Amino acid sequence: MTAKGPSADSADLKLRRTALEVSMTASFLVPFMVSAVNVALPTIGIEFSLHTGAIGWVASAYLLTAAACLVPAGRLADLHGRKRMFAWGAAVYSVTALLAAFAPGAAWLIVLRAAQGFGAAMIFGHIEIADGTFTVPTGAVPAVGQP
């Protein structure tokens, strides 16, 4: 128990646990979406009557935008705060995923996948929020490298 009291310690622990759960879920969902869409590409191609090049863009739009926006998203996080950018990224990612599920055509799907990639960059670039939330106890031995 610290000078803050037991209720403050339990509230702090709950906040840390929530931050860990949110960052773990986000770090799972962002790469998972790549695999899920890759599995669904044949069905997407049939549904929208796409040729091979357009099918490739459904997957590539997400990855290309996520990779290209990682550094700018990091800069925005430096300017506006990591938690705020993480929250906006989660909102963009979620909304675009929902809209992509109901895309009326291939062009809309590709544009929404690109927008989802931007949200993924905002999320994935700031997973280190958990790193700033948790500190290594003094005397702990690192898993990699020399103590």
Coordinates of N, CA and C in Angstrom, one line a residue:
M1 N 0.8 -1.2 0.0 CA 0.0 0.0 0.0 C 0.9 1.2 0.0
T2 N 0.5 2.2 -0.8 CA 1.3 3.5 -0.8 C 0.5 4.6 -0.1
A3 N 1.1 5.8 -0.2 CA 0.4 6.9 0.5 C -0.9 7.2 -0.1
K4 N -1.1 6.8 -1.4 CA -2.4 7.1 -2.1 C -3.6 6.3 -1.5
G5 N -3.3 5.2 -0.9 CA -4.4 4.4 -0.3 C -4.7 3.2 -1.2
P6 N -5.4 2.2 -0.6 CA -5.7 1.0 -1.4 C -6.7 1.2 -2.6
S7 N -7.6 2.1 -2.5 CA -8.5 2.3 -3.6 C -7.9 3.0 -4.8
A8 N -6.9 3.8 -4.5 CA -6.2 4.5 -5.6 C -5.3 3.5 -6.3
D9 N -4.7 2.5 -5.5 CA -3.8 1.5 -6.1 C -4.7 0.6 -7.0
S10 N -5.8 0.2 -6.5 CA -6.7 -0.7 -7.3 C -7.2 0.0 -8.6
A11 N -7.5 1.2 -8.5 CA -8.0 2.0 -9.6 C -6.9 2.1 -10.7
D12 N -5.6 2.4 -10.2 CA -4.5 2.4 -11.1 C -4.2 1.1 -11.7
L13 N -4.3 0.0 -11.0 CA -4.1 -1.3 -11.5 C -5.2 -1.6 -12.6
K14 N -6.4 -1.2 -12.3 CA -7.5 -1.5 -13.3 C -7.3 -0.7 -14.6
L15 N -6.8 0.6 -14.4 CA -6.6 1.4 -15.6 C -5.4 0.8 -16.4
R16 N -4.4 0.3 -15.8 CA -3.3 -0.3 -16.5 C -3.7 -1.6 -17.2
R17 N -4.5 -2.3 -16.5 CA -5.0 -3.6 -17.1 C -5.9 -3.3 -18.3
T18 N -6.7 -2.3 -18.2 CA -7.5 -1.9 -19.4 C -6.7 -1.4 -20.5
A19 N -5.7 -0.6 -20.3 CA -4.7 -0.2 -21.3 C -4.0 -1.4 -22.0
L20 N -3.6 -2.3 -21.2 CA -3.0 -3.5 -21.7 C -4.0 -4.3 -22.6
E21 N -5.2 -4.5 -22.1 CA -6.2 -5.3 -22.9 C -6.5 -4.6 -24.2
V22 N -6.7 -3.3 -24.2 CA -7.0 -2.5 -25.4 C -5.8 -2.6 -26.4
S23 N -4.6 -2.4 -25.9 CA -3.5 -2.4 -26.9 C -3.2 -3.8 -27.4
M24 N -3.5 -4.9 -26.6 CA -3.4 -6.2 -27.1 C -4.4 -6.6 -28.1
T25 N -5.6 -6.1 -27.9 CA -6.7 -6.3 -28.9 C -6.4 -5.6 -30.2
A26 N -5.9 -4.4 -30.1 CA -5.6 -3.6 -31.3 C -4.4 -4.3 -32.0
S27 N -3.4 -4.7 -31.3 CA -2.2 -5.3 -31.9 C -2.6 -6.7 -32.6
F28 N -3.7 -7.3 -32.2 CA -4.1 -8.5 -32.8 C -5.0 -8.2 -34.0
L29 N -5.9 -7.2 -33.9 CA -6.8 -7.0 -35.0 C -6.2 -6.4 -36.3
V30 N -5.2 -5.5 -36.1 CA -4.6 -4.8 -37.3 C -4.0 -5.9 -38.2
P31 N -3.1 -6.7 -37.8 CA -2.5 -7.7 -38.7 C -3.6 -8.8 -39.1
F32 N -4.5 -9.1 -38.2 CA -5.5 -10.1 -38.5 C -6.3 -9.7 -39.7
M33 N -6.6 -8.5 -39.8 CA -7.5 -8.0 -40.9 C -6.8 -8.3 -42.3
V34 N -5.5 -8.2 -42.3 CA -4.7 -8.6 -43.6 C -5.0 -10.0 -43.9
S35 N -4.8 -10.9 -43.0 CA -5.0 -12.3 -43.2 C -6.5 -12.7 -43.6
A36 N -7.4 -12.0 -42.9 CA -8.8 -12.3 -43.1 C -9.3 -11.9 -44.5
V37 N -8.8 -10.8 -45.0 CA -9.2 -10.3 -46.3 C -8.5 -11.2 -47.3
N38 N -7.2 -11.6 -47.1 CA -6.5 -12.5 -48.0 C -7.3 -13.8 -48.2
V39 N -7.8 -14.3 -47.2 CA -8.6 -15.6 -47.2 C -9.9 -15.3 -48.0
A40 N -10.5 -14.1 -47.9 CA -11.8 -13.8 -48.6 C -11.6 -13.3 -50.0
L41 N -10.4 -13.1 -50.4 CA -10.2 -12.5 -51.8 C -10.9 -13.2 -52.9
P42 N -10.8 -14.6 -53.0 CA -11.5 -15.2 -54.1 C -13.0 -14.9 -54.1
T43 N -13.6 -15.0 -52.9 CA -15.1 -14.7 -52.8 C -15.4 -13.2 -53.2
I44 N -14.5 -12.3 -52.7 CA -14.7 -10.9 -53.1 C -14.6 -10.7 -54.6
G45 N -13.6 -11.4 -55.2 CA -13.5 -11.3 -56.6 C -14.7 -11.8 -57.4
I46 N -15.3 -12.8 -56.9 CA -16.5 -13.4 -57.6 C -17.7 -12.4 -57.3
E47 N -17.8 -12.0 -56.1 CA -18.9 -11.1 -55.7 C -19.0 -9.8 -56.6
F48 N -17.8 -9.2 -56.7 CA -17.7 -7.9 -57.5 C -17.3 -8.1 -58.9
S49 N -17.1 -9.3 -59.4 CA -16.7 -9.6 -60.8 C -15.4 -8.9 -61.1
L50 N -14.4 -9.1 -60.2 CA -13.1 -8.4 -60.4 C -12.1 -9.2 -61.1
H51 N -11.2 -8.5 -61.9 CA -10.1 -9.2 -62.5 C -9.0 -9.3 -61.5
T52 N -7.9 -10.0 -61.8 CA -6.9 -10.3 -60.9 C -6.2 -9.0 -60.4
G53 N -6.0 -8.1 -61.2 CA -5.3 -6.8 -60.8 C -6.1 -6.1 -59.7
A54 N -7.4 -6.0 -59.9 CA -8.3 -5.3 -59.0 C -8.4 -6.1 -57.7
I55 N -8.4 -7.4 -57.7 CA -8.4 -8.2 -56.5 C -7.1 -7.9 -55.7
G56 N -6.0 -7.8 -56.4 CA -4.8 -7.4 -55.7 C -4.8 -6.1 -55.0
W57 N -5.5 -5.1 -55.6 CA -5.7 -3.8 -55.0 C -6.5 -3.8 -53.7
V58 N -7.4 -4.8 -53.6 CA -8.2 -4.9 -52.4 C -7.3 -5.1 -51.2
A59 N -6.4 -6.0 -51.3 CA -5.4 -6.3 -50.3 C -4.3 -5.2 -50.2
S60 N -3.8 -4.8 -51.3 CA -2.7 -3.9 -51.3 C -3.0 -2.5 -50.8
A61 N -4.2 -2.0 -51.1 CA -4.6 -0.7 -50.7 C -4.4 -0.5 -49.1
Y62 N -4.8 -1.5 -48.4 CA -4.7 -1.5 -46.9 C -3.2 -1.5 -46.5
L63 N -2.4 -2.4 -47.1 CA -1.0 -2.5 -46.7 C -0.2 -1.3 -47.1
L64 N -0.4 -0.8 -48.3 CA 0.3 0.3 -48.8 C 0.0 1.6 -48.0
T65 N -1.3 1.8 -47.7 CA -1.6 3.0 -47.0 C -1.1 2.9 -45.5
A66 N -1.2 1.7 -44.9 CA -0.7 1.6 -43.6 C 0.8 1.8 -43.5
A67 N 1.5 1.3 -44.5 CA 3.0 1.5 -44.5 C 3.4 2.9 -44.7
A68 N 2.7 3.6 -45.7 CA 3.0 5.0 -46.0 C 2.6 5.9 -44.9
C69 N 1.6 5.6 -44.1 CA 1.1 6.6 -43.1 C 1.7 6.3 -41.7
L70 N 2.5 5.3 -41.6 CA 3.0 5.1 -40.2 C 3.8 6.2 -39.7
V71 N 4.7 6.8 -40.5 CA 5.6 7.9 -40.0 C 4.7 9.2 -39.8
P72 N 3.9 9.6 -40.8 CA 3.1 10.8 -40.5 C 2.1 10.6 -39.3
A73 N 1.6 9.4 -39.1 CA 0.8 9.2 -38.0 C 1.6 9.3 -36.7
G74 N 2.8 8.9 -36.7 CA 3.7 9.1 -35.5 C 3.9 10.6 -35.2
R75 N 4.1 11.3 -36.3 CA 4.3 12.8 -36.1 C 3.1 13.4 -35.6
L76 N 1.9 13.0 -36.1 CA 0.6 13.6 -35.6 C 0.5 13.2 -34.1
A77 N 0.9 12.0 -33.7 CA 0.8 11.6 -32.3 C 1.8 12.5 -31.4
D78 N 2.9 12.8 -32.0 CA 3.8 13.7 -31.2 C 3.2 15.1 -31.0
L79 N 2.5 15.5 -32.0 CA 1.8 16.9 -31.9 C 0.6 16.9 -31.1
H80 N -0.2 15.8 -31.2 CA -1.6 15.8 -30.6 C -1.8 14.9 -29.4
G81 N -0.8 14.0 -29.1 CA -0.9 13.1 -28.1 C -1.1 11.6 -28.6
R82 N -0.5 10.7 -28.0 CA -0.5 9.3 -28.4 C -1.9 8.7 -28.1
K83 N -2.5 9.0 -27.0 CA -3.8 8.4 -26.6 C -4.9 8.9 -27.6
R84 N -4.8 10.2 -27.9 CA -5.8 10.8 -28.8 C -5.7 10.2 -30.2
M85 N -4.5 10.0 -30.7 CA -4.3 9.4 -32.0 C -4.7 8.0 -32.0
F86 N -4.4 7.3 -30.9 CA -4.8 5.9 -30.8 C -6.3 5.7 -30.9
A87 N -7.0 6.6 -30.2 CA -8.5 6.6 -30.1 C -9.0 7.0 -31.5
W88 N -8.5 8.0 -32.2 CA -8.9 8.3 -33.5 C -8.7 7.2 -34.5
G89 N -7.5 6.6 -34.4 CA -7.2 5.5 -35.2 C -8.1 4.3 -35.1
A90 N -8.5 4.0 -33.8 CA -9.5 2.9 -33.6 C -10.8 3.3 -34.1
A91 N -11.2 4.6 -34.1 CA -12.5 5.0 -34.6 C -12.5 4.9 -36.1
V92 N -11.4 5.4 -36.8 CA -11.3 5.3 -38.2 C -11.3 3.9 -38.7
Y93 N -10.5 3.1 -38.0 CA -10.4 1.6 -38.4 C -11.8 0.9 -38.3
S94 N -12.5 1.2 -37.2 CA -13.8 0.5 -36.9 C -14.8 0.9 -37.9
V95 N -14.9 2.2 -38.1 CA -15.9 2.8 -39.1 C -15.7 2.3 -40.5
T96 N -14.4 2.4 -40.9 CA -14.1 1.9 -42.3 C -14.3 0.4 -42.4
A97 N -14.0 -0.3 -41.4 CA -14.3 -1.8 -41.5 C -15.8 -2.1 -41.6
L98 N -16.6 -1.4 -40.9 CA -18.0 -1.5 -41.0 C -18.5 -1.1 -42.4
L99 N -18.0 0.0 -42.9 CA -18.5 0.5 -44.2 C -18.0 -0.4 -45.3
A100 N -16.8 -1.0 -45.2 CA -16.2 -1.9 -46.2 C -17.1 -3.1 -46.3
A101 N -17.6 -3.6 -45.2 CA -18.5 -4.8 -45.2 C -19.7 -4.6 -46.0
F102 N -20.2 -3.3 -46.2 CA -21.4 -3.0 -46.9 C -21.0 -2.2 -48.2
A103 N -19.8 -2.3 -48.7 CA -19.4 -1.5 -49.9 C -20.2 -1.9 -51.1
P104 N -20.8 -0.9 -51.8 CA -21.6 -1.3 -52.9 C -20.9 -1.7 -54.2
G105 N -19.6 -1.4 -54.2 CA -18.8 -1.8 -55.4 C -17.3 -1.9 -55.1
A106 N -16.6 -2.4 -56.1 CA -15.2 -2.6 -55.9 C -14.4 -1.4 -55.6
A107 N -14.7 -0.3 -56.3 CA -14.0 1.0 -56.1 C -14.2 1.5 -54.6
W108 N -15.4 1.4 -54.1 CA -15.7 1.8 -52.8 C -14.9 0.9 -51.8
L109 N -14.9 -0.4 -52.1 CA -14.1 -1.3 -51.2 C -12.7 -1.0 -51.2
I110 N -12.1 -0.7 -52.3 CA -10.6 -0.4 -52.3 C -10.4 0.9 -51.6
V111 N -11.2 1.9 -51.8 CA -11.0 3.2 -51.1 C -11.2 3.0 -49.6
L112 N -12.2 2.3 -49.2 CA -12.4 2.0 -47.8 C -11.3 1.2 -47.1
R113 N -10.7 0.3 -47.9 CA -9.6 -0.5 -47.4 C -8.4 0.4 -47.2
A114 N -8.2 1.4 -48.1 CA -7.1 2.4 -48.0 C -7.3 3.2 -46.7
A115 N -8.5 3.7 -46.5 CA -8.8 4.5 -45.3 C -8.6 3.6 -44.1
Q116 N -9.0 2.3 -44.1 CA -8.8 1.5 -43.0 C -7.3 1.3 -42.7
G117 N -6.5 1.3 -43.8 CA -5.0 1.2 -43.6 C -4.5 2.5 -42.9
F118 N -5.1 3.6 -43.1 CA -4.7 4.8 -42.4 C -5.0 4.7 -40.9
G119 N -6.2 4.2 -40.6 CA -6.6 3.9 -39.2 C -5.6 2.9 -38.6
A120 N -5.2 1.9 -39.3 CA -4.3 0.9 -38.8 C -3.0 1.5 -38.5
A121 N -2.5 2.4 -39.3 CA -1.2 3.1 -39.1 C -1.3 3.9 -37.8
M122 N -2.5 4.6 -37.6 CA -2.6 5.4 -36.4 C -2.7 4.5 -35.1
I123 N -3.2 3.3 -35.3 CA -3.3 2.3 -34.2 C -1.9 1.7 -33.9
F124 N -1.4 1.1 -35.0 CA -0.2 0.2 -34.9 C 1.0 1.0 -34.5
G125 N 1.1 2.3 -34.9 CA 2.2 3.1 -34.6 C 2.2 3.5 -33.1
H126 N 1.2 3.3 -32.4 CA 1.1 3.7 -31.0 C 0.8 2.6 -30.0
I127 N 1.1 1.4 -30.4 CA 0.9 0.3 -29.5 C 1.8 0.5 -28.3
E128 N 2.9 1.3 -28.4 CA 3.8 1.5 -27.3 C 3.1 2.2 -26.2
I129 N 1.9 2.6 -26.3 CA 1.1 3.2 -25.2 C 1.2 2.2 -24.0
A130 N 1.2 0.9 -24.2 CA 1.3 0.0 -23.1 C 2.7 0.0 -22.6
D131 N 3.7 0.3 -23.4 CA 5.1 0.4 -22.9 C 5.2 1.5 -21.9
G132 N 4.6 2.6 -22.2 CA 4.6 3.8 -21.3 C 3.8 3.6 -20.1
T133 N 2.8 2.7 -20.1 CA 2.0 2.4 -19.0 C 2.6 1.5 -18.0
F134 N 3.4 0.6 -18.4 CA 4.0 -0.4 -17.5 C 5.5 -0.1 -17.4
T135 N 6.0 -0.1 -16.2 CA 7.4 0.1 -16.0 C 8.1 -1.2 -15.5
V136 N 9.3 -1.4 -15.8 CA 10.1 -2.6 -15.4 C 10.5 -2.4 -14.0
P137 N 10.2 -3.4 -13.1 CA 10.6 -3.2 -11.7 C 12.1 -3.2 -11.6
T138 N 12.6 -2.4 -10.6 CA 14.1 -2.4 -10.4 C 14.6 -3.7 -10.1
G139 N 15.7 -4.1 -10.6 CA 16.3 -5.4 -10.4 C 15.8 -6.5 -11.3
A140 N 14.9 -6.2 -12.2 CA 14.4 -7.2 -13.1 C 15.4 -7.4 -14.2
V141 N 15.6 -8.7 -14.6 CA 16.5 -9.0 -15.7 C 15.8 -9.0 -17.0
P142 N 16.4 -8.3 -18.0 CA 15.7 -8.2 -19.3 C 15.7 -9.6 -20.0
A143 N 14.6 -9.8 -20.8 CA 14.5 -11.0 -21.6 C 15.5 -11.1 -22.7
V144 N 15.9 -10.0 -23.3 CA 16.9 -10.0 -24.3 C 18.0 -9.0 -24.0
G145 N 19.2 -9.3 -24.2 CA 20.3 -8.4 -23.9 C 20.9 -8.6 -22.6
Q146 N 21.8 -7.8 -22.3 CA 22.6 -7.8 -21.0 C 21.9 -7.0 -19.9
P147 N 21.9 -7.4 -18.7 CA 21.3 -6.7 -17.6 C 22.1 -5.4 -17.3

